């Protein structure tokens, strides 16, 4: 499984204007010594994404960056290996596609109907692995990716509110402005009710990037043709590529990439920072960043989000309602057979 990254120029949207440049300099001052310790994470492209994610509020953007530095030093996402999380990929619920969209953006394919019952912590760890992999393979100058979400076999029983919450938290807090567009392909009618519950987890800037696409609507076909080479796009998304996701081939691809990256001296992508080799130095950096984060006053309110108990109760009602409807349908069908 191999592919060539398409040639693409740097999108103008990723070039800061003069006002943003001034604010980015102010961010560097607020972040402090960590800017020099983590040059990849604190590069212009990264600072710009954090600034825009916080609506150009310098203090909130700087605080968000510091919290991500602390998270990366503790969670160590760049150290996650395929052998740590490969079991999560067996159902094909989430994987990186072997093609890019027409803008050179990495594509993540998500199949919520193939969800597994594993602990949320393991599933989030696999998500982080996939995000790191997608970022590592973005075309030079490209900062965002595409999500293709296939709703085949999805139903309300696939929902885990805790997983949705943790997924939203990690993506919004530590991978800001990484989503270019999310294509929800053929979501069932009942998903519309669930979407109304999910939206409070997301910031407005995020859910505005979500597009509902249906295979029986001509306008939807135009959206897919504008974004993708239809010869490379899979048939499950209206494309012509009949190759199905193969777990063993995908595992080999990921392991080969890991081996290649270990032997490569290239600079890390802007989200990724190397962990200090000395344990004491790493502990010092965590303590240093933590103190700055906790000491900084942030008078701006963060995005609050929904009341979790209320959301879980509503999801439970939806799941029960769907189950009752399914049971009624079975009874009705059985009655027809008997008659």
Short mmCIF file of C-alpha atoms in Angstrom, two decimals:
data_model
loop_
_atom_site.label_atom_id
_atom_site.label_comp_id
_atom_site.label_asym_id
_atom_site.label_seq_id
_atom_site.Cartn_x
_atom_site.Cartn_y
_atom_site.Cartn_z
CA UNK A 1 0.00 0.00 0.00
CA UNK A 2 1.84 3.05 -1.26
CA UNK A 3 0.94 6.42 -2.63
CA UNK A 4 2.43 9.74 -3.67
CA UNK A 5 1.44 13.00 -2.05
CA UNK A 6 -0.11 15.38 -4.58
CA UNK A 7 1.57 18.66 -5.39
CA UNK A 8 -0.25 21.60 -3.82
CA UNK A 9 0.51 25.20 -2.99
CA UNK A 10 0.14 26.56 0.53
CA UNK A 11 -3.49 27.64 1.00
CA UNK A 12 -3.81 31.36 1.65
CA UNK A 13 -6.00 30.64 4.69
CA UNK A 14 -2.91 29.31 6.51
CA UNK A 15 -0.89 32.49 5.99
CA UNK A 16 -1.28 34.95 8.91
CA UNK A 17 -2.19 38.55 8.23
CA UNK A 18 -0.29 41.42 9.87
CA UNK A 19 -2.64 41.62 12.86
CA UNK A 20 -2.32 37.88 13.47
CA UNK A 21 1.49 38.11 13.29
CA UNK A 22 1.46 40.69 16.08
CA UNK A 23 -0.81 38.53 18.19
CA UNK A 24 1.37 35.48 17.58
CA UNK A 25 4.36 37.41 18.93
CA UNK A 26 2.32 38.26 22.03
CA UNK A 27 1.45 34.55 22.38
CA UNK A 28 5.13 33.66 22.37
CA UNK A 29 5.77 36.09 25.22
CA UNK A 30 2.91 34.60 27.26
CA UNK A 31 4.03 31.03 26.58
CA UNK A 32 7.54 31.89 27.71
CA UNK A 33 10.61 29.60 27.61
CA UNK A 34 8.57 26.67 26.26
CA UNK A 35 8.60 28.39 22.84
CA UNK A 36 12.32 27.66 22.51
CA UNK A 37 12.10 24.21 24.07
CA UNK A 38 9.36 23.10 21.64
CA UNK A 39 10.04 24.90 18.34
CA UNK A 40 7.88 22.50 16.27
CA UNK A 41 4.83 22.85 18.50
CA UNK A 42 5.30 26.62 18.78
CA UNK A 43 5.98 27.30 15.11
CA UNK A 44 3.99 29.91 13.19
CA UNK A 45 1.52 27.41 11.70
CA UNK A 46 0.73 25.91 15.09
CA UNK A 47 0.40 29.26 16.87
CA UNK A 48 -1.93 30.47 14.15
CA UNK A 49 -4.22 27.46 14.53
CA UNK A 50 -4.46 27.93 18.29
CA UNK A 51 -5.04 31.66 17.89
CA UNK A 52 -7.88 31.12 15.42
CA UNK A 53 -9.35 28.33 17.54
CA UNK A 54 -9.76 30.88 20.33
CA UNK A 55 -11.15 33.60 18.06
CA UNK A 56 -7.90 35.62 18.16
CA UNK A 57 -7.99 35.93 21.97
CA UNK A 58 -4.27 35.97 22.77
CA UNK A 59 -4.48 34.92 26.42
CA UNK A 60 -6.88 32.06 25.77
CA UNK A 61 -4.82 30.85 22.81
CA UNK A 62 -1.59 30.92 24.83
CA UNK A 63 -3.23 29.07 27.70
CA UNK A 64 -4.60 26.47 25.30
CA UNK A 65 -1.12 25.95 23.84
CA UNK A 66 0.44 25.54 27.30
CA UNK A 67 -2.20 23.00 28.28
CA UNK A 68 -1.47 21.03 25.11
CA UNK A 69 2.27 21.07 25.85
CA UNK A 70 1.53 19.70 29.31
CA UNK A 71 -0.79 17.06 27.85
CA UNK A 72 1.76 15.94 25.26
CA UNK A 73 4.52 15.66 27.86
CA UNK A 74 2.29 13.49 30.05
CA UNK A 75 0.36 11.49 27.41
CA UNK A 76 3.31 11.15 24.99
CA UNK A 77 1.19 10.67 21.83
CA UNK A 78 4.25 10.53 19.57
CA UNK A 79 5.41 7.43 21.46
CA UNK A 80 2.27 5.37 20.73
CA UNK A 81 3.15 2.44 18.49
CA UNK A 82 1.02 0.15 16.34
CA UNK A 83 1.70 -2.75 18.70
CA UNK A 84 0.10 -0.70 21.49
CA UNK A 85 -3.19 -0.05 19.71
CA UNK A 86 -3.38 -2.32 16.64
CA UNK A 87 -6.16 -4.41 18.18
CA UNK A 88 -8.42 -1.35 18.03
CA UNK A 89 -8.22 -1.30 14.23
CA UNK A 90 -9.44 -4.84 13.59
CA UNK A 91 -13.08 -3.88 13.01
CA UNK A 92 -12.12 -1.19 10.49
CA UNK A 93 -13.84 1.51 12.56
CA UNK A 94 -11.12 4.11 11.90
CA UNK A 95 -8.19 4.19 9.51
CA UNK A 96 -6.15 6.49 7.30
CA UNK A 97 -7.07 6.26 3.64
CA UNK A 98 -4.37 5.55 1.04
CA UNK A 99 -5.43 8.63 -0.94
CA UNK A 100 -5.68 12.39 -0.38
CA UNK A 101 -8.42 14.77 -1.37
CA UNK A 102 -7.85 17.21 -4.25
CA UNK A 103 -6.35 19.79 -1.87
CA UNK A 104 -3.72 17.38 -0.61
CA UNK A 105 -5.43 16.78 2.74
CA UNK A 106 -5.06 13.48 4.55
CA UNK A 107 -8.29 11.47 4.72
CA UNK A 108 -9.46 9.57 7.81
CA UNK A 109 -12.22 7.02 7.21
CA UNK A 110 -14.56 6.48 10.16
CA UNK A 111 -17.16 3.71 10.40
CA UNK A 112 -19.16 4.19 13.61
CA UNK A 113 -21.24 1.10 12.79
CA UNK A 114 -18.07 -0.99 13.27
CA UNK A 115 -17.46 0.29 16.80
CA UNK A 116 -16.08 -2.16 19.37
CA UNK A 117 -16.89 -2.48 23.10
CA UNK A 118 -13.33 -1.86 24.29
CA UNK A 119 -12.60 0.64 27.10
CA UNK A 120 -12.93 4.30 26.16
CA UNK A 121 -9.31 4.92 27.16
CA UNK A 122 -8.09 2.39 24.54
CA UNK A 123 -10.32 3.86 21.86
CA UNK A 124 -9.14 7.41 22.54
CA UNK A 125 -5.53 6.24 22.45
CA UNK A 126 -6.15 4.74 18.99
CA UNK A 127 -7.81 7.97 17.88
CA UNK A 128 -4.74 9.93 18.98
CA UNK A 129 -2.51 7.49 17.08
CA UNK A 130 -4.57 8.02 13.92
CA UNK A 131 -4.48 11.81 14.34
CA UNK A 132 -0.69 11.77 14.73
CA UNK A 133 -0.40 9.54 11.66
CA UNK A 134 -2.69 11.79 9.62
CA UNK A 135 -0.76 14.94 10.63
CA UNK A 136 2.58 13.31 9.81
CA UNK A 137 1.35 12.67 6.28
CA UNK A 138 -0.18 16.04 5.45
CA UNK A 139 1.19 17.65 2.32
CA UNK A 140 3.76 20.33 3.07
CA UNK A 141 1.94 23.57 3.78
CA UNK A 142 -1.36 21.81 4.44
CA UNK A 143 -2.69 21.99 8.01
CA UNK A 144 -6.06 20.24 7.85
CA UNK A 145 -7.54 16.84 7.12
CA UNK A 146 -10.80 15.32 5.88
CA UNK A 147 -13.03 12.90 7.74
CA UNK A 148 -15.17 10.50 5.72
CA UNK A 149 -17.81 8.97 8.00
CA UNK A 150 -19.59 5.89 6.62
CA UNK A 151 -22.89 5.16 8.39
CA UNK A 152 -23.32 1.65 7.05
CA UNK A 153 -24.56 -0.69 9.83
CA UNK A 154 -24.84 2.22 12.27
CA UNK A 155 -27.68 2.27 14.78
CA UNK A 156 -28.43 3.90 18.12
CA UNK A 157 -26.84 1.02 20.04
CA UNK A 158 -23.48 2.09 18.57
CA UNK A 159 -23.51 5.25 20.68
CA UNK A 160 -21.28 5.83 23.68
CA UNK A 161 -21.81 9.27 25.18
CA UNK A 162 -18.58 9.01 27.17
CA UNK A 163 -16.60 8.21 24.01
CA UNK A 164 -18.22 11.11 22.14
CA UNK A 165 -17.35 13.46 25.00
CA UNK A 166 -13.72 12.30 25.29
CA UNK A 167 -13.26 12.37 21.52
CA UNK A 168 -14.56 15.94 21.32
CA UNK A 169 -12.41 17.02 24.25
CA UNK A 170 -9.14 15.64 22.86
CA UNK A 171 -9.71 16.87 19.32
CA UNK A 172 -10.85 20.37 20.28
CA UNK A 173 -8.37 20.94 23.10
CA UNK A 174 -5.24 19.46 21.53
CA UNK A 175 -5.78 19.34 17.75
CA UNK A 176 -7.45 22.70 17.03
CA UNK A 177 -8.23 23.72 13.46
CA UNK A 178 -7.10 20.34 12.13
CA UNK A 179 -10.48 19.46 10.63
CA UNK A 180 -11.06 20.83 7.15
CA UNK A 181 -14.38 19.10 6.49
CA UNK A 182 -16.28 16.10 7.85
CA UNK A 183 -18.50 14.22 5.40
CA UNK A 184 -21.36 12.33 7.04
CA UNK A 185 -22.25 9.84 4.32
CA UNK A 186 -25.78 8.40 4.28
CA UNK A 187 -26.62 8.98 7.96
CA UNK A 188 -29.98 7.36 8.85
CA UNK A 189 -32.97 9.47 9.81
CA UNK A 190 -32.60 8.64 13.50
CA UNK A 191 -29.09 10.14 13.47
CA UNK A 192 -30.61 13.59 13.09
CA UNK A 193 -31.98 13.28 16.64
CA UNK A 194 -28.58 12.16 17.91
CA UNK A 195 -26.87 15.01 16.05
CA UNK A 196 -28.93 17.52 18.00
CA UNK A 197 -27.51 15.96 21.17
CA UNK A 198 -23.94 15.83 19.86
CA UNK A 199 -23.76 19.45 18.68
CA UNK A 200 -23.47 20.86 22.24
CA UNK A 201 -20.19 18.93 22.58
CA UNK A 202 -18.79 20.85 19.63
CA UNK A 203 -17.81 24.46 19.21
CA UNK A 204 -19.78 26.29 16.48
CA UNK A 205 -16.67 26.60 14.32
CA UNK A 206 -16.36 22.81 14.36
CA UNK A 207 -19.90 21.69 13.62
CA UNK A 208 -20.16 24.17 10.74
CA UNK A 209 -17.55 22.02 8.97
CA UNK A 210 -19.87 18.98 9.06
CA UNK A 211 -21.66 18.16 5.80
CA UNK A 212 -24.50 15.66 5.41
CA UNK A 213 -24.15 13.78 2.11
CA UNK A 214 -26.65 11.29 0.66
CA UNK A 215 -25.93 8.94 -2.23
CA UNK A 216 -29.41 9.41 -3.74
CA UNK A 217 -29.06 13.20 -4.03
CA UNK A 218 -27.36 14.66 -7.16
CA UNK A 219 -26.07 17.66 -5.23
CA UNK A 220 -24.28 15.32 -2.81
CA UNK A 221 -22.55 13.58 -5.71
CA UNK A 222 -21.22 16.96 -6.85
CA UNK A 223 -19.74 17.56 -3.39
CA UNK A 224 -17.84 14.26 -3.51
CA UNK A 225 -16.64 14.83 -7.10
CA UNK A 226 -15.37 18.29 -6.16
CA UNK A 227 -13.38 16.90 -3.24
CA UNK A 228 -12.05 13.56 -4.47
CA UNK A 229 -10.64 11.65 -7.42
CA UNK A 230 -13.57 9.26 -7.88
CA UNK A 231 -11.27 6.53 -9.26
CA UNK A 232 -9.49 6.44 -5.89
CA UNK A 233 -12.51 6.99 -3.64
CA UNK A 234 -14.07 3.80 -2.25
CA UNK A 235 -17.40 2.49 -3.49
CA UNK A 236 -18.90 2.92 -0.02
CA UNK A 237 -18.62 6.68 -0.63
CA UNK A 238 -19.82 6.64 -4.23
CA UNK A 239 -16.37 6.18 -5.77
CA UNK A 240 -15.01 3.53 -8.15
CA UNK A 241 -12.30 1.97 -5.97
CA UNK A 242 -13.43 -1.55 -5.04
CA UNK A 243 -10.51 -2.26 -2.69
CA UNK A 244 -11.83 -2.99 0.79
CA UNK A 245 -9.99 -2.15 3.99
CA UNK A 246 -7.62 -5.04 4.77
CA UNK A 247 -6.47 -5.16 8.39
CA UNK A 248 -3.30 -7.17 7.78
CA UNK A 249 -2.19 -4.93 4.90
CA UNK A 250 -2.98 -1.81 6.94
CA UNK A 251 -1.02 -3.12 9.94
CA UNK A 252 2.01 -3.74 7.71
CA UNK A 253 1.68 -0.23 6.24
CA UNK A 254 1.62 1.37 9.70
CA UNK A 255 4.57 -0.69 10.95
CA UNK A 256 6.61 0.13 7.85
CA UNK A 257 5.92 3.83 8.41
CA UNK A 258 6.99 3.59 12.04
CA UNK A 259 10.25 1.95 11.00
CA UNK A 260 10.82 4.59 8.34
CA UNK A 261 10.12 7.41 10.81
CA UNK A 262 12.54 5.98 13.35
CA UNK A 263 15.28 6.10 10.73
CA UNK A 264 14.34 9.56 9.50
CA UNK A 265 15.94 12.78 10.73
CA UNK A 266 13.21 15.05 9.35
CA UNK A 267 11.63 17.64 11.64
CA UNK A 268 8.47 16.63 13.42
CA UNK A 269 5.12 18.06 12.28
CA UNK A 270 3.90 21.12 14.15
CA UNK A 271 1.68 19.14 16.53
CA UNK A 272 4.43 16.76 17.55
CA UNK A 273 7.17 17.31 20.07
CA UNK A 274 9.88 14.89 21.10
CA UNK A 275 9.86 13.73 24.70
CA UNK A 276 12.85 14.79 26.76
CA UNK A 277 15.29 11.89 26.96
CA UNK A 278 16.18 12.73 30.52
CA UNK A 279 13.37 11.87 32.93
CA UNK A 280 14.28 14.69 35.33
CA UNK A 281 14.24 17.24 32.52
CA UNK A 282 10.85 15.98 31.36
CA UNK A 283 9.45 16.19 34.90
CA UNK A 284 10.83 19.73 35.23
CA UNK A 285 9.17 20.82 31.98
CA UNK A 286 5.81 19.39 33.04
CA UNK A 287 6.07 21.19 36.38
CA UNK A 288 7.17 24.43 34.72
CA UNK A 289 4.34 24.44 32.16
CA UNK A 290 1.77 23.32 34.74
CA UNK A 291 2.61 26.20 37.05
CA UNK A 292 2.30 28.72 34.24
CA UNK A 293 -1.07 27.29 33.17
CA UNK A 294 -2.51 27.25 36.68
CA UNK A 295 -1.18 30.70 37.59
CA UNK A 296 -2.49 32.45 34.51
CA UNK A 297 -5.77 34.26 34.97
CA UNK A 298 -8.21 33.67 32.14
CA UNK A 299 -11.19 35.93 32.39
CA UNK A 300 -12.68 34.61 29.14
CA UNK A 301 -15.10 31.76 29.57
CA UNK A 302 -14.30 28.54 27.72
CA UNK A 303 -16.92 26.74 25.73
CA UNK A 304 -19.08 25.16 28.40
CA UNK A 305 -20.69 22.16 26.77
CA UNK A 306 -23.82 20.27 27.78
CA UNK A 307 -24.98 18.73 31.03
CA UNK A 308 -23.70 15.17 30.73
CA UNK A 309 -26.39 13.49 32.81
CA UNK A 310 -29.12 15.13 30.74
CA UNK A 311 -27.47 14.08 27.48
CA UNK A 312 -27.00 10.49 28.65
CA UNK A 313 -30.63 10.35 29.70
CA UNK A 314 -31.79 11.62 26.30
CA UNK A 315 -29.57 9.14 24.45
CA UNK A 316 -30.92 6.30 26.61
CA UNK A 317 -34.46 7.35 25.71
CA UNK A 318 -33.62 7.42 22.01
CA UNK A 319 -32.01 3.98 22.20
CA UNK A 320 -35.02 2.57 24.04
CA UNK A 321 -37.41 4.17 21.57
CA UNK A 322 -35.51 2.65 18.63
CA UNK A 323 -35.48 -0.75 20.34
CA UNK A 324 -39.24 -0.61 20.96
CA UNK A 325 -39.87 0.34 17.34
CA UNK A 326 -37.69 -2.54 16.17
CA UNK A 327 -39.54 -4.96 18.48
CA UNK A 328 -42.90 -3.69 17.19
CA UNK A 329 -41.73 -4.24 13.61
CA UNK A 330 -40.71 -7.81 14.40
CA UNK A 331 -44.09 -8.52 16.03
CA UNK A 332 -45.87 -7.01 13.04
CA UNK A 333 -43.85 -9.09 10.59
CA UNK A 334 -44.43 -12.24 12.62
CA UNK A 335 -48.20 -11.58 12.63
CA UNK A 336 -48.17 -11.22 8.84
CA UNK A 337 -46.35 -14.55 8.49
CA UNK A 338 -48.78 -16.35 10.78
CA UNK A 339 -51.79 -14.97 8.91
#
